[in-house]
mmCIF file of C-alpha atoms in Angstrom:
data_model
loop_
_atom_site.group_PDB
_atom_site.id
_atom_site.type_symbol
_atom_site.label_atom_id
_atom_site.label_comp_id
_atom_site.label_asym_id
_atom_site.label_seq_id
_atom_site.Cartn_x
_atom_site.Cartn_y
_atom_site.Cartn_z
ATOM 1 C CA MET A 1 -0.075 -0.042 -0.070
ATOM 2 C CA ASN A 2 1.289 3.342 -0.908
ATOM 3 C CA SER A 3 1.975 6.300 1.739
ATOM 4 C CA HIS A 4 0.381 9.703 1.559
ATOM 5 C CA VAL A 5 2.015 12.896 2.500
ATOM 6 C CA ASP A 6 -0.168 16.060 3.037
ATOM 7 C CA VAL A 7 1.883 18.940 4.828
ATOM 8 C CA ILE A 8 1.919 22.824 4.590
ATOM 9 C CA ILE A 9 5.551 24.133 4.062
ATOM 10 C CA ASN A 10 6.121 27.748 5.319
ATOM 11 C CA ASP A 11 9.273 30.193 4.685
ATOM 12 C CA GLU A 12 11.124 31.521 7.764
ATOM 13 C CA LEU A 13 8.697 34.318 8.352
ATOM 14 C CA GLY A 14 5.802 31.867 8.676
ATOM 15 C CA ASN A 15 4.255 32.378 5.222
ATOM 16 C CA ALA A 16 3.218 29.452 3.080
ATOM 17 C CA LEU A 17 5.651 29.195 0.240
ATOM 18 C CA LEU A 18 4.354 30.750 -3.105
ATOM 19 C CA GLY A 19 3.682 29.144 -6.421
ATOM 20 C CA SER A 20 4.943 25.767 -7.640
ATOM 21 C CA ILE A 21 8.346 24.404 -6.347
ATOM 22 C CA PRO A 22 9.801 21.049 -7.675
ATOM 23 C CA VAL A 23 10.533 18.394 -4.848
ATOM 24 C CA GLU A 24 12.472 15.181 -5.183
ATOM 25 C CA VAL A 25 11.427 12.546 -2.759
ATOM 26 C CA VAL A 26 14.317 10.367 -1.793
ATOM 27 C CA VAL A 27 13.698 7.050 0.237
ATOM 28 C CA ASN A 28 16.906 5.561 1.815
ATOM 29 C CA GLY A 29 19.055 7.211 -0.629
ATOM 30 C CA THR A 30 16.893 6.282 -3.718
ATOM 31 C CA SER A 31 14.857 8.783 -5.568
ATOM 32 C CA ILE A 32 11.465 7.575 -5.984
ATOM 33 C CA LEU A 33 9.170 10.467 -6.786
ATOM 34 C CA ASN A 34 9.303 14.132 -8.218
ATOM 35 C CA THR A 35 6.424 16.053 -7.402
ATOM 36 C CA THR A 36 5.603 19.639 -6.563
ATOM 37 C CA ILE A 37 4.667 22.110 -3.670
ATOM 38 C CA VAL A 38 1.833 24.167 -4.615
ATOM 39 C CA ASP A 39 1.129 27.415 -2.790
ATOM 40 C CA GLY A 40 2.873 25.974 0.244
ATOM 41 C CA VAL A 41 1.157 22.527 0.218
ATOM 42 C CA LEU A 42 2.816 19.257 -0.473
ATOM 43 C CA LYS A 43 0.344 16.690 -1.148
ATOM 44 C CA ASP A 44 1.106 13.507 -3.172
ATOM 45 C CA THR A 45 1.199 9.605 -3.035
ATOM 46 C CA ILE A 46 4.647 8.055 -2.149
ATOM 47 C CA PRO A 47 4.970 4.688 -3.948
ATOM 48 C CA THR A 48 5.947 2.279 -1.139
ATOM 49 C CA GLU A 49 4.075 -0.673 -2.239
ATOM 50 C CA ASN A 50 7.126 -2.575 -3.069
ATOM 51 C CA LEU A 51 9.087 -1.783 0.038
ATOM 52 C CA PRO A 52 9.019 -4.503 2.906
ATOM 53 C CA ALA A 53 8.169 -3.537 6.313
ATOM 54 C CA GLY A 54 10.570 -1.612 8.338
ATOM 55 C CA GLU A 55 11.893 2.000 8.975
ATOM 56 C CA TYR A 56 13.205 4.096 6.283
ATOM 57 C CA SER A 57 14.727 7.615 5.907
ATOM 58 C CA VAL A 58 13.019 10.046 3.907
ATOM 59 C CA GLU A 59 14.250 13.251 2.343
ATOM 60 C CA PHE A 60 12.398 15.991 0.640
ATOM 61 C CA ASN A 61 14.718 17.747 -1.543
ATOM 62 C CA ILE A 62 13.202 21.332 -2.333
ATOM 63 C CA GLN A 63 14.475 22.512 -5.566
ATOM 64 C CA PRO A 64 15.037 26.274 -6.341
ATOM 65 C CA ASP A 65 11.695 27.906 -7.536
ATOM 66 C CA GLU A 66 11.248 29.723 -10.679
ATOM 67 C CA PHE A 67 11.401 33.269 -9.259
ATOM 68 C CA GLY A 68 14.410 32.704 -7.071
ATOM 69 C CA ILE A 69 12.692 33.416 -4.067
ATOM 70 C CA TYR A 70 13.595 30.452 -1.870
ATOM 71 C CA ASN A 71 16.910 28.652 -1.080
ATOM 72 C CA GLU A 72 17.180 25.021 -1.703
ATOM 73 C CA LYS A 73 16.113 22.848 1.501
ATOM 74 C CA ILE A 74 16.317 19.108 2.520
ATOM 75 C CA LEU A 75 13.558 18.120 4.684
ATOM 76 C CA THR A 76 14.189 14.861 6.509
ATOM 77 C CA SER A 77 11.463 12.716 8.030
ATOM 78 C CA LYS A 78 11.184 8.899 9.125
ATOM 79 C CA LEU A 79 8.636 6.386 7.241
ATOM 80 C CA ASN A 80 7.822 3.414 9.287
ATOM 81 C CA ILE A 81 6.184 0.568 7.213
ATOM 82 C CA ILE A 82 4.495 -1.935 9.580
ATOM 83 C CA LYS A 83 3.496 -5.473 8.443
ATOM 84 C CA ARG A 84 -0.220 -5.973 7.559
ATOM 85 C CA ASP A 85 -2.480 -8.920 8.606
ATOM 86 C CA ALA A 86 -3.899 -11.359 6.529
ATOM 87 C CA ILE A 87 -6.702 -14.260 7.129
ATOM 88 C CA LEU A 88 -5.516 -17.689 6.183
ATOM 89 C CA THR A 89 -7.841 -20.547 5.379
ATOM 90 C CA VAL A 90 -6.544 -24.124 4.484
ATOM 91 C CA GLU A 91 -8.208 -27.031 2.802
ATOM 92 C CA ALA A 92 -7.121 -30.618 2.269
ATOM 93 C CA ASP A 93 -8.852 -33.220 0.150
ATOM 94 C CA THR A 94 -9.429 -36.770 1.388
ATOM 95 C CA THR A 95 -7.034 -38.962 -0.263
ATOM 96 C CA LYS A 96 -5.419 -42.654 0.132
ATOM 97 C CA VAL A 97 -1.974 -43.580 1.241
ATOM 98 C CA LEU A 98 0.865 -43.323 -1.094
ATOM 99 C CA ASN A 99 -1.406 -41.035 -3.266
ATOM 100 C CA THR A 100 -1.097 -37.205 -3.619
ATOM 101 C CA LEU A 101 -2.512 -35.044 -1.109
ATOM 102 C CA ALA A 102 -3.896 -31.798 -2.443
ATOM 103 C CA ILE A 103 -3.423 -28.771 0.097
ATOM 104 C CA ASN A 104 -5.085 -25.403 -0.946
ATOM 105 C CA VAL A 105 -4.408 -22.158 0.848
ATOM 106 C CA THR A 106 -6.487 -19.007 0.484
ATOM 107 C CA LEU A 107 -5.275 -15.727 1.921
ATOM 108 C CA ASN A 108 -7.428 -12.386 2.345
ATOM 109 C CA ASP A 109 -6.450 -8.960 3.158
ATOM 110 C CA GLU A 110 -9.504 -6.539 2.658
ATOM 111 C CA ASN A 111 -9.295 -5.592 -1.105
ATOM 112 C CA MET A 112 -5.445 -6.317 -1.451
ATOM 113 C CA THR A 113 -4.210 -9.018 -3.729
ATOM 114 C CA ILE A 114 -1.475 -10.762 -2.315
ATOM 115 C CA ASN A 115 1.597 -11.867 -4.477
ATOM 116 C CA SER A 116 4.433 -12.254 -1.869
ATOM 117 C CA GLY A 117 5.508 -14.466 0.598
ATOM 118 C CA ASN A 118 5.637 -18.204 1.028
ATOM 119 C CA VAL A 119 3.500 -20.963 2.705
ATOM 120 C CA VAL A 120 5.231 -23.749 4.524
ATOM 121 C CA PHE A 121 3.148 -26.967 5.329
ATOM 122 C CA LYS A 122 3.083 -29.433 8.375
ATOM 123 C CA ILE A 123 1.320 -32.584 8.826
ATOM 124 C CA ASN A 124 0.705 -33.464 12.417
ATOM 125 C CA ASN A 125 3.008 -30.677 13.214
ATOM 126 C CA LYS A 126 5.968 -32.063 11.261
ATOM 127 C CA VAL A 127 7.253 -29.794 8.452
ATOM 128 C CA VAL A 128 6.722 -31.166 4.877
ATOM 129 C CA ARG A 129 10.242 -31.505 3.452
ATOM 130 C CA ASP A 130 11.622 -32.369 -0.240
ATOM 131 C CA GLU A 131 13.758 -35.183 -1.067
ATOM 132 C CA ASN A 132 16.733 -33.110 0.051
ATOM 133 C CA GLY A 133 15.260 -32.548 3.567
ATOM 134 C CA ASN A 134 14.495 -28.920 2.910
ATOM 135 C CA PRO A 135 10.981 -27.370 3.890
ATOM 136 C CA ILE A 136 8.749 -27.223 0.918
ATOM 137 C CA LYS A 137 7.834 -23.551 0.418
ATOM 138 C CA VAL A 138 5.103 -22.593 -2.097
ATOM 139 C CA HIS A 139 4.823 -18.887 -3.096
ATOM 140 C CA VAL A 140 1.683 -17.042 -2.954
ATOM 141 C CA LYS A 141 0.183 -15.823 -6.167
ATOM 142 C CA ASP A 142 -3.161 -13.798 -6.458
ATOM 143 C CA ASN A 143 -3.981 -14.843 -2.881
ATOM 144 C CA LYS A 144 -3.449 -18.570 -3.410
ATOM 145 C CA ALA A 145 -1.048 -21.207 -2.723
ATOM 146 C CA GLN A 146 -1.419 -24.965 -3.500
ATOM 147 C CA LEU A 147 0.707 -28.058 -2.528
ATOM 148 C CA ASN A 148 0.325 -31.333 -4.408
ATOM 149 C CA TYR A 149 2.456 -33.617 -1.952
ATOM 150 C CA THR A 150 3.010 -37.315 -2.815
ATOM 151 C CA LEU A 151 2.549 -39.136 0.396
ATOM 152 C CA PRO A 152 5.456 -41.196 1.656
ATOM 153 C CA GLN A 153 5.324 -44.691 3.093
ATOM 154 C CA GLU A 154 5.463 -43.773 6.552
ATOM 155 C CA ILE A 155 2.190 -41.717 6.466
ATOM 156 C CA GLY A 156 -0.347 -44.472 6.785
ATOM 157 C CA GLN A 157 -4.183 -44.220 7.095
ATOM 158 C CA GLY A 158 -5.760 -42.015 9.687
ATOM 159 C CA GLN A 159 -6.838 -38.551 10.440
ATOM 160 C CA TYR A 160 -4.154 -35.966 10.314
ATOM 161 C CA ASN A 161 -3.699 -32.229 11.216
ATOM 162 C CA ILE A 162 -2.682 -30.235 8.077
ATOM 163 C CA THR A 163 -1.088 -26.935 8.938
ATOM 164 C CA ALA A 164 -0.267 -24.095 6.751
ATOM 165 C CA VAL A 165 2.105 -21.472 7.770
ATOM 166 C CA TYR A 166 2.393 -18.051 5.965
ATOM 167 C CA GLU A 167 5.384 -15.715 6.223
ATOM 168 C CA SER A 168 6.052 -12.599 4.296
ATOM 169 C CA ASN A 169 8.336 -9.437 4.342
ATOM 170 C CA ASN A 170 4.943 -7.408 4.297
ATOM 171 C CA TYR A 171 2.521 -9.686 6.403
ATOM 172 C CA ASN A 172 2.605 -10.693 10.107
ATOM 173 C CA LYS A 173 3.233 -14.602 10.364
ATOM 174 C CA VAL A 174 -0.217 -16.392 10.242
ATOM 175 C CA GLU A 175 -1.090 -20.032 10.299
ATOM 176 C CA ASN A 176 -4.250 -22.225 10.393
ATOM 177 C CA THR A 177 -4.995 -26.027 10.655
ATOM 178 C CA THR A 178 -7.546 -28.319 8.964
ATOM 179 C CA GLN A 179 -8.024 -32.049 9.498
ATOM 180 C CA CYS A 180 -7.724 -34.654 6.662
ATOM 181 C CA ASN A 181 -8.700 -38.124 6.308
ATOM 182 C CA ILE A 182 -6.046 -40.414 4.645
ATOM 183 C CA GLU A 183 -7.692 -43.903 3.670
ATOM 184 C CA GLY A 184 -6.004 -47.111 3.237
ATOM 185 C CA LEU A 185 -5.705 -49.076 0.073
ATOM 186 C CA ASP A 186 -8.057 -51.850 -0.754
ATOM 187 C CA ILE A 187 -6.635 -55.429 -1.090
ATOM 188 C CA GLU A 188 -7.872 -57.067 -4.556
ATOM 189 C CA VAL A 189 -7.732 -60.920 -5.289
ATOM 190 C CA LYS A 190 -8.332 -62.054 -8.735
ATOM 191 C CA ASP A 191 -9.255 -65.604 -9.371
ATOM 192 C CA MET A 192 -7.161 -67.139 -6.521
ATOM 193 C CA GLU A 193 -6.858 -70.908 -7.210
ATOM 194 C CA MET A 194 -5.205 -73.301 -4.809
ATOM 195 C CA THR A 195 -3.833 -76.715 -5.852
ATOM 196 C CA ILE A 196 -2.937 -79.295 -3.362
ATOM 197 C CA LYS A 197 -2.214 -83.180 -3.549
ATOM 198 C CA ALA A 198 -4.896 -85.362 -1.805
ATOM 199 C CA LYS A 199 -3.758 -87.239 1.234
ATOM 200 C CA THR A 200 -3.134 -90.872 0.676
#
């Protein structure tokens, strides 16, 4: 989400600045906006949607005006971007042992579309890992994350707690748990025949 600035800037006599005066907005040493002070009012939107949560230094570099009335000036400020809160829901389909378990995660934050951060999954509080032992992380896109996990042999039939944990530079950590039934495989016998010798 962007940050808004709306301030009145006066001269040393206490009067609002006259006319239109160019201003460069610099955040942590990077120029991100060129705007204008109009009749002493600096009112604009600072693009911060790509900045992770944290504290930033902000400079407003006021440039010379067209009439040469004012000296250049740098105004400094702090910008504190705090993490947002999201609501997480998780669903897991019923499946059978040794098959694929589909886990679907949805994140909601008012009217925001979430395209950042990752979801880590747990089965009965044990982190789901890949073949190299690393936690499987699924990137969130358009408020969604899905894991299709092939169940290993050690996960037998029964009811399991499926937990999804979301972490992001822009959002507070959030998790939720659902339950999932994993069914056993049926045993099939086709045309079993037994031949033995009769007793003498």
